[in-house]
mmCIF file of C-alpha atoms in Angstrom:
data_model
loop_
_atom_site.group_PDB
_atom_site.id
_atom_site.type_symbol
_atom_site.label_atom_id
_atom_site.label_comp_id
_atom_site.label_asym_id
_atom_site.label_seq_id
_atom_site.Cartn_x
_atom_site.Cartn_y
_atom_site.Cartn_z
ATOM 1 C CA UNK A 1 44.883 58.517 33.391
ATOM 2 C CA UNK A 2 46.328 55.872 31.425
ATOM 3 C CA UNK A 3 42.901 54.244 30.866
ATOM 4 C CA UNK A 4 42.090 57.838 28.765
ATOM 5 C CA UNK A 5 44.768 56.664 26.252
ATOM 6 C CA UNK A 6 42.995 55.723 23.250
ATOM 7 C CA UNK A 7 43.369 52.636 21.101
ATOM 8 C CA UNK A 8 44.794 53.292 17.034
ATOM 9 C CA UNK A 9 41.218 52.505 15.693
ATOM 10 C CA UNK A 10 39.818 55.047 18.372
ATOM 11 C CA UNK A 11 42.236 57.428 17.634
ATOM 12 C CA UNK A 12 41.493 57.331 14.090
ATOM 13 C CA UNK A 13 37.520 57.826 13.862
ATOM 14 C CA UNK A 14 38.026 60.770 16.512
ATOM 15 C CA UNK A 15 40.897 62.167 14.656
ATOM 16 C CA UNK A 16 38.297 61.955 11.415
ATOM 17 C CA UNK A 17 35.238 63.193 13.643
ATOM 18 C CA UNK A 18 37.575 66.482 14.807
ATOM 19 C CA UNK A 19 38.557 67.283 11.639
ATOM 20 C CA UNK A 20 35.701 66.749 9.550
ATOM 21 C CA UNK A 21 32.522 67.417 11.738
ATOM 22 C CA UNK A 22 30.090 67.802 9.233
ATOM 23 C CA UNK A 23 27.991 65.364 7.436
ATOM 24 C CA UNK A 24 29.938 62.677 9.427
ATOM 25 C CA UNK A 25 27.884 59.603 9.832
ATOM 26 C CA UNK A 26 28.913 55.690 9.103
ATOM 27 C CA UNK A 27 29.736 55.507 5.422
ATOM 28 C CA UNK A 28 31.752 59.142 5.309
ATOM 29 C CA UNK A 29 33.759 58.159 8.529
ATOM 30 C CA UNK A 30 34.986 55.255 6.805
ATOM 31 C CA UNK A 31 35.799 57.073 3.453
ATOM 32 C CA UNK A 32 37.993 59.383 5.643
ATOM 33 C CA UNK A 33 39.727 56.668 7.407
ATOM 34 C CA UNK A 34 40.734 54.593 4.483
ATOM 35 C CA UNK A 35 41.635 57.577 2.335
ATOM 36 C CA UNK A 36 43.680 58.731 5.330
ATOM 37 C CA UNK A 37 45.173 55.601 6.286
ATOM 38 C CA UNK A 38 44.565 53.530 3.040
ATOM 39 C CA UNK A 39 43.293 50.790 4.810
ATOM 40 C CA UNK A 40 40.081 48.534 4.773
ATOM 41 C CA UNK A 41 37.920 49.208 7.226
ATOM 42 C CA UNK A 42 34.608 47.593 8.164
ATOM 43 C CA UNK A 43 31.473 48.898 8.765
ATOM 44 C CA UNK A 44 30.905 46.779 11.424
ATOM 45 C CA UNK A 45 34.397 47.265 13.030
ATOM 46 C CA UNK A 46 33.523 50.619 12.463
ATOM 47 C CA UNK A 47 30.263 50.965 14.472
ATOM 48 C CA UNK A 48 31.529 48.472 17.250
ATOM 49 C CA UNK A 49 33.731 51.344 18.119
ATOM 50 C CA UNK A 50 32.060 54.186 17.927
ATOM 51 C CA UNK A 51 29.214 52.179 19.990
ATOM 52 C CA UNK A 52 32.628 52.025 22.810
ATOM 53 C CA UNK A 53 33.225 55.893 22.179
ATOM 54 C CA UNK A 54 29.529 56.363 23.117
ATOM 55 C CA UNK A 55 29.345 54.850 25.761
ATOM 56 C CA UNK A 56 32.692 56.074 27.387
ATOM 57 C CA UNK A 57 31.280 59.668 26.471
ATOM 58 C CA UNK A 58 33.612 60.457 24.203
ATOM 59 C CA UNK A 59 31.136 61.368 21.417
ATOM 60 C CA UNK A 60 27.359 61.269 20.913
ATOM 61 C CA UNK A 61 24.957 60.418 18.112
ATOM 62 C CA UNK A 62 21.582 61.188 16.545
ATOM 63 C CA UNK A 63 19.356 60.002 13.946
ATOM 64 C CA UNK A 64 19.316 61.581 10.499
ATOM 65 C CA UNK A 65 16.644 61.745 7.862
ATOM 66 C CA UNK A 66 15.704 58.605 5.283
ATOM 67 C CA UNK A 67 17.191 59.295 1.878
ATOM 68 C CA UNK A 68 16.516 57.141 -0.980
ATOM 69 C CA UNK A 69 19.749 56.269 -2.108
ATOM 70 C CA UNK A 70 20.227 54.255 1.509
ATOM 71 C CA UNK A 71 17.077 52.557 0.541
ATOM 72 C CA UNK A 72 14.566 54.553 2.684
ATOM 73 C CA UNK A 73 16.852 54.138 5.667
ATOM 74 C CA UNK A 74 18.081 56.456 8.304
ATOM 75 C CA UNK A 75 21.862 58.206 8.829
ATOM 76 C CA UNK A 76 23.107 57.552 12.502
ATOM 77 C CA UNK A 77 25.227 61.250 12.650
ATOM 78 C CA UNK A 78 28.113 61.080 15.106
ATOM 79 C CA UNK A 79 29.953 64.359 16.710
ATOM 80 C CA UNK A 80 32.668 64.082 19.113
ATOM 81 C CA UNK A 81 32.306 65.848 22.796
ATOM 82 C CA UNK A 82 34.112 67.811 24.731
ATOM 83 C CA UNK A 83 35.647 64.329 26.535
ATOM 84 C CA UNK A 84 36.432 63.556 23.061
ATOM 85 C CA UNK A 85 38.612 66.139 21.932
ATOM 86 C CA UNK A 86 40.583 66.117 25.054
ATOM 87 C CA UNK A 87 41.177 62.125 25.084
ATOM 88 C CA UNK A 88 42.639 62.718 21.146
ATOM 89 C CA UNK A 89 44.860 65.506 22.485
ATOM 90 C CA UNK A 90 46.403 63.284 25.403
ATOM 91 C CA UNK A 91 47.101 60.157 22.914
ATOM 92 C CA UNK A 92 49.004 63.262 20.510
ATOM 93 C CA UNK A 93 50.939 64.212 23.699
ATOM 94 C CA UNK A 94 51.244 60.908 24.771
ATOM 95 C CA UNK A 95 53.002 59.583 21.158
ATOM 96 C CA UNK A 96 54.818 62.976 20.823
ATOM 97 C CA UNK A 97 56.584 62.109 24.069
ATOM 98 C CA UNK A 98 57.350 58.432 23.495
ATOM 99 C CA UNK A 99 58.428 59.028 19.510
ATOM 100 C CA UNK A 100 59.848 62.996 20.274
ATOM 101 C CA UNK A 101 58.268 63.739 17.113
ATOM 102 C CA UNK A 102 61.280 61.683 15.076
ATOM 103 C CA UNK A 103 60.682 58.149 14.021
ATOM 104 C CA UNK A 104 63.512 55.837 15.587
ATOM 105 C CA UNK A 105 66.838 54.695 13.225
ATOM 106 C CA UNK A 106 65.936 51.318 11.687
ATOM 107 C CA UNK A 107 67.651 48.292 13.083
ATOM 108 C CA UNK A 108 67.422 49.631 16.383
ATOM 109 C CA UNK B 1 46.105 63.455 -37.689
ATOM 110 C CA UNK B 2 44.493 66.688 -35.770
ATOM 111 C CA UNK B 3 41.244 65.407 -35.915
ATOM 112 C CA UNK B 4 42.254 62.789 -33.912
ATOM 113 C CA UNK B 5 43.441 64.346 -31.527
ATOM 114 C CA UNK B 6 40.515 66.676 -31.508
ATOM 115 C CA UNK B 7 38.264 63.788 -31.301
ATOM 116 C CA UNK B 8 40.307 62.479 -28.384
ATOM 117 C CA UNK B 9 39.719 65.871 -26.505
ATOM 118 C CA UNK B 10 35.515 65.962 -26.565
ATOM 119 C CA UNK B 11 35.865 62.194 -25.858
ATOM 120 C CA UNK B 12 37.758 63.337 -22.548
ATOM 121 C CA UNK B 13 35.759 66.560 -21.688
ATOM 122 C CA UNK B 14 32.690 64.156 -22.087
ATOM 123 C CA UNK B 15 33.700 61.920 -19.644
ATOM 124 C CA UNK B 16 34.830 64.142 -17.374
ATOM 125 C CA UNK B 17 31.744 65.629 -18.006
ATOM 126 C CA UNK B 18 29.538 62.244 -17.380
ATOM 127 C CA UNK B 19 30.947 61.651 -14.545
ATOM 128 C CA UNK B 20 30.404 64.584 -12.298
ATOM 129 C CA UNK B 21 26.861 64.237 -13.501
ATOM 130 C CA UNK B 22 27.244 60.707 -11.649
ATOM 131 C CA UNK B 23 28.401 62.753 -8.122
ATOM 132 C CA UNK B 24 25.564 65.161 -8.803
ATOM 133 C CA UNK B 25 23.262 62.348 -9.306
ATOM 134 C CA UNK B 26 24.089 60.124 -6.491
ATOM 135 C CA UNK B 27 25.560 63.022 -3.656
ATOM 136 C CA UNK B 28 22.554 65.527 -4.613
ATOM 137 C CA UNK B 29 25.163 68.286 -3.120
ATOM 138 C CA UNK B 30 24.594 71.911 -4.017
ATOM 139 C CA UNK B 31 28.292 72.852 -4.553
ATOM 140 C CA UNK B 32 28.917 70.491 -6.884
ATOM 141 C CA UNK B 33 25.864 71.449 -8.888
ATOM 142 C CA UNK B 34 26.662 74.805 -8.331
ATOM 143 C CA UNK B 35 30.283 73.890 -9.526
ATOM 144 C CA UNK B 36 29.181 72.081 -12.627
ATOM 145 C CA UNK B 37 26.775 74.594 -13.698
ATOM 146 C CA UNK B 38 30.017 77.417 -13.224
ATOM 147 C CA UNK B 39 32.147 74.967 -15.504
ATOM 148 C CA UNK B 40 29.975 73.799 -18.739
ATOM 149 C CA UNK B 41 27.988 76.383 -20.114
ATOM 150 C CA UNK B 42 24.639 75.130 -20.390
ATOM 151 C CA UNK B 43 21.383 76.199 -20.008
ATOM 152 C CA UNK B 44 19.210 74.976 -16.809
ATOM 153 C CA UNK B 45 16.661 73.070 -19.717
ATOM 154 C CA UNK B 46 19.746 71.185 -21.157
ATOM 155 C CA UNK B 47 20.712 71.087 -17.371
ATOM 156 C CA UNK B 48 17.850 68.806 -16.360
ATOM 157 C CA UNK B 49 17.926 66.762 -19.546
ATOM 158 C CA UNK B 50 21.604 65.742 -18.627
ATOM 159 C CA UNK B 51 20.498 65.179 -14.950
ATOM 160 C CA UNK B 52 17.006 62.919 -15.944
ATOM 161 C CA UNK B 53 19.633 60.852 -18.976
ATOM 162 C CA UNK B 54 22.110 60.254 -16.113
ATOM 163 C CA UNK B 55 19.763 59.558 -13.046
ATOM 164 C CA UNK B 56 17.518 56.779 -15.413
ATOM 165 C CA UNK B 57 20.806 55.322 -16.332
ATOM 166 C CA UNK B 58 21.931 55.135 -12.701
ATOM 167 C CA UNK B 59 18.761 53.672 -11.419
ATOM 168 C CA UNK B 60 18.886 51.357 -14.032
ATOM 169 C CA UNK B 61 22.368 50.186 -13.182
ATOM 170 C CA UNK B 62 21.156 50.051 -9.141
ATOM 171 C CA UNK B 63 18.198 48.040 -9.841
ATOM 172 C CA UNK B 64 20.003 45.801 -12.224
ATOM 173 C CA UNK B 65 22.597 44.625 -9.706
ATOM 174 C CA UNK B 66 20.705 44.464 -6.334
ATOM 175 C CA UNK B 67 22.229 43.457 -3.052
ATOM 176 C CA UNK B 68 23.237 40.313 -2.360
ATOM 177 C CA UNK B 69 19.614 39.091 -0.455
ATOM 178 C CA UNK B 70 21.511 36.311 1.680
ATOM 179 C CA UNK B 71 24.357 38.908 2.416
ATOM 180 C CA UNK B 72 21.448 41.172 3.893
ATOM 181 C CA UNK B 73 20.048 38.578 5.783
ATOM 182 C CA UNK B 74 23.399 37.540 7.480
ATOM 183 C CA UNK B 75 23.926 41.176 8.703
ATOM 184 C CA UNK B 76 20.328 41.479 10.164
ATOM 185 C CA UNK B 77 20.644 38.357 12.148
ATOM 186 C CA UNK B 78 24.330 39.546 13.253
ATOM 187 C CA UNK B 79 23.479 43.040 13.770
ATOM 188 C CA UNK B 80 21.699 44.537 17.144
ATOM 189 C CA UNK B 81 18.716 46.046 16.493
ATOM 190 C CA UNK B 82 19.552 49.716 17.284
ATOM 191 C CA UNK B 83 22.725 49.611 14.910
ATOM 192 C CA UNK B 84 21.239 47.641 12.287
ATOM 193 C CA UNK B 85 19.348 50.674 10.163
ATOM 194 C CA UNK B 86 22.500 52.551 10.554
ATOM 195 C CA UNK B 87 24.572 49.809 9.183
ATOM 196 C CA UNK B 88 22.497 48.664 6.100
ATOM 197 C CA UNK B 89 21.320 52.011 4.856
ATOM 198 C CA UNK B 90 25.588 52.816 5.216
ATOM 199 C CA UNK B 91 25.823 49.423 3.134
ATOM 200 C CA UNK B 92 23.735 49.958 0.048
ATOM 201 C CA UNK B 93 24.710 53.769 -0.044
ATOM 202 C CA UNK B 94 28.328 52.589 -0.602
ATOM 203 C CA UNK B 95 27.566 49.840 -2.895
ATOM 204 C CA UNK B 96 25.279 51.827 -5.410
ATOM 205 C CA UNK B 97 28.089 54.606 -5.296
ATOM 206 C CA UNK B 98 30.530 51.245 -6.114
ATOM 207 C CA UNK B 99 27.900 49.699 -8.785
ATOM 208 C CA UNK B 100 27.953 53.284 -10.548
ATOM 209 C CA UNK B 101 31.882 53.885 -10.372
ATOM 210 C CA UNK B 102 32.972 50.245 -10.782
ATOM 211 C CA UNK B 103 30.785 47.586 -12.106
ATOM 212 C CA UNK B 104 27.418 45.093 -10.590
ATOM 213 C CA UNK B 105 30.339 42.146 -9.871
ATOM 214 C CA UNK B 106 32.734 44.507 -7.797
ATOM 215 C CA UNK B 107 29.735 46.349 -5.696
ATOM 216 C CA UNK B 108 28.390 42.474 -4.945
ATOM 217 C CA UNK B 109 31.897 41.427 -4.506
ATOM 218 C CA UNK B 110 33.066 44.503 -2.087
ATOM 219 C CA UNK B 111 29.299 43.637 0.012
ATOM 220 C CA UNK B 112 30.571 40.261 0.768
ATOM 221 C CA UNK B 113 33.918 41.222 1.883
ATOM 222 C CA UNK B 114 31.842 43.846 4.302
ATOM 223 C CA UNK B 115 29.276 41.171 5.313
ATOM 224 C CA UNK B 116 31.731 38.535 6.516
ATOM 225 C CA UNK B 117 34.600 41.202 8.142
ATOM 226 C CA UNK B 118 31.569 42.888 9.851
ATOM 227 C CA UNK B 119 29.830 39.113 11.137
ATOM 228 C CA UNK B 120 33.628 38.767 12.224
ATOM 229 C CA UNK B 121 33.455 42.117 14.464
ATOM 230 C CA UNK B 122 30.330 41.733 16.122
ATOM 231 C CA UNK B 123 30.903 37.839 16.612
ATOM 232 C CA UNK B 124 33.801 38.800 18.511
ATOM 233 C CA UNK B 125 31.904 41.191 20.860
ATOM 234 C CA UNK B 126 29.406 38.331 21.032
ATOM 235 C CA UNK B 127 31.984 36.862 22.344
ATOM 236 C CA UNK B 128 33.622 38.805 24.601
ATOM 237 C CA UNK B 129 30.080 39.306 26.364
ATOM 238 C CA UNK B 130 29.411 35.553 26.578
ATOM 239 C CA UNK B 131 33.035 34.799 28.671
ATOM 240 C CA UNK B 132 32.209 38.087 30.856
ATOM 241 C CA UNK B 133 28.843 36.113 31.590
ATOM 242 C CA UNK B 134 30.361 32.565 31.751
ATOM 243 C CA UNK B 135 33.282 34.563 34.540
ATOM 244 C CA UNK B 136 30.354 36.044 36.843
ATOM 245 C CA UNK B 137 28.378 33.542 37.111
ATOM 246 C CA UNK B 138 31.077 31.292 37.696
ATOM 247 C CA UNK B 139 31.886 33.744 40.690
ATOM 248 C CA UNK B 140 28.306 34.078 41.676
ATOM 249 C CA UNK B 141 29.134 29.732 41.717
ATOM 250 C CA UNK B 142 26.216 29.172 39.606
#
């Protein structure tokens, strides 16, 4: 059970993939996270995980069609499983329990 | 003192303007067409003369900066093949969006940053896989 816990960087792209299912391939999952976090995140980080999410089962992925502004190159399209949603739920529960939904007092 | 101010107002509405011709031009999404044609009254001719100014003028822009060529080359040698199509069409999508919004020297700039955090990422998995072989074939006392 504790392996299902996810990691933040996990957490985030299936939080993203959850909430925003459509059109979500590479470049719009990273918009998401750093508008939602506002922090840099690489493309490479970026696909290094979601290559772990894929092959833990937690989502699954399919080419797109070449457009021209990628420079005649496919979109890899991502959408989170069933496995998925239920592994974001149990790291919610998970924090909920350790925080109790109130950050703690500073200084402590 | 009111013209002016007037002047200041079109200058705005055209830029505004300009620039969600940009989205239009680079996204090619049907709402916001749909959206722009809903907020400026103009007719569909004048509609595809704004679109053709504004797409030549992007293109222009695109092909004027280009991709850093050695940056390109560093992710293809880095990259696995299955992810590597994925990764570089992701690449120039966001840097002609950047070269648009931004300027040539801050899309270029913002490629290298992405080039050497994602050589950093998959060097580490490199990595990782090279010790797990190093550990079992230790074990295997090879």
């Amino acid at each position: 059970m504790a392996r299902d816990i996810l990691g933040t960087f996990e957490y985030q792209i299936l939080s993203v993939l959850l909430r925003y299912p459509c059109d979500a391939y590479g470049a719009t999952l990273q918009e998401r996270i750093e508008e939602t976090t506002g922090r840099d995140v690489s493309i490479g980080a970026l696909y290094t995980t979601l290559d772990r999410l894929e092959r833990k089962g937690l989502v699954s992925s399919w080419w797109g069609e070449p457009t021209a502004e990628r420079g005649g190159r496919r979109k890899r399209y991502y959408k989170i499983e069933a496995t998925g949603a239920e592994a974001v739920h149990r790291t919610e529960v998970m924090h909920a329990r350790f925080g109790g939904g109130s950050p703690l007092p500073q200084g402590t | 003192m009111w013209r002016l101010w007037k002047a200041h107002r079109d200058r705005k509405f055209l830029d505004r303007m300009a620039k969600e011709l940009d989205e239009i031009v680079i996204t090619s999404n049907s709402d916001e067409i749909e959206r722009f044609v809903n907020t400026y009254p103009v007719s569909p001719a004048v509609f595809d003369q704004l679109i053709e100014h504004t797409r030549s003028r992007h293109d222009a822009t695109v092909r004027g900066s280009g991709i850093p060529p050695t940056a390109e080359t560093i992710i293809s040698y880095i990259c696995t093949p299955d992810r590597l199509e994925a990764v570089l069409g992701d690449l120039e999508r966001n840097f002609a969006r950047r070269a648009a919004k931004h300027s040539e020297k801050a899309a270029r700039r913002w490629y290298w940053w992405q080039t050497t955090r994602t050589v950093a990422a998959f060097g580490v998995q490199i990595a990782v896989k090279l010790v797990i072989v190093r550990e079992m074939l230790r074990k295997l006392g090879l």
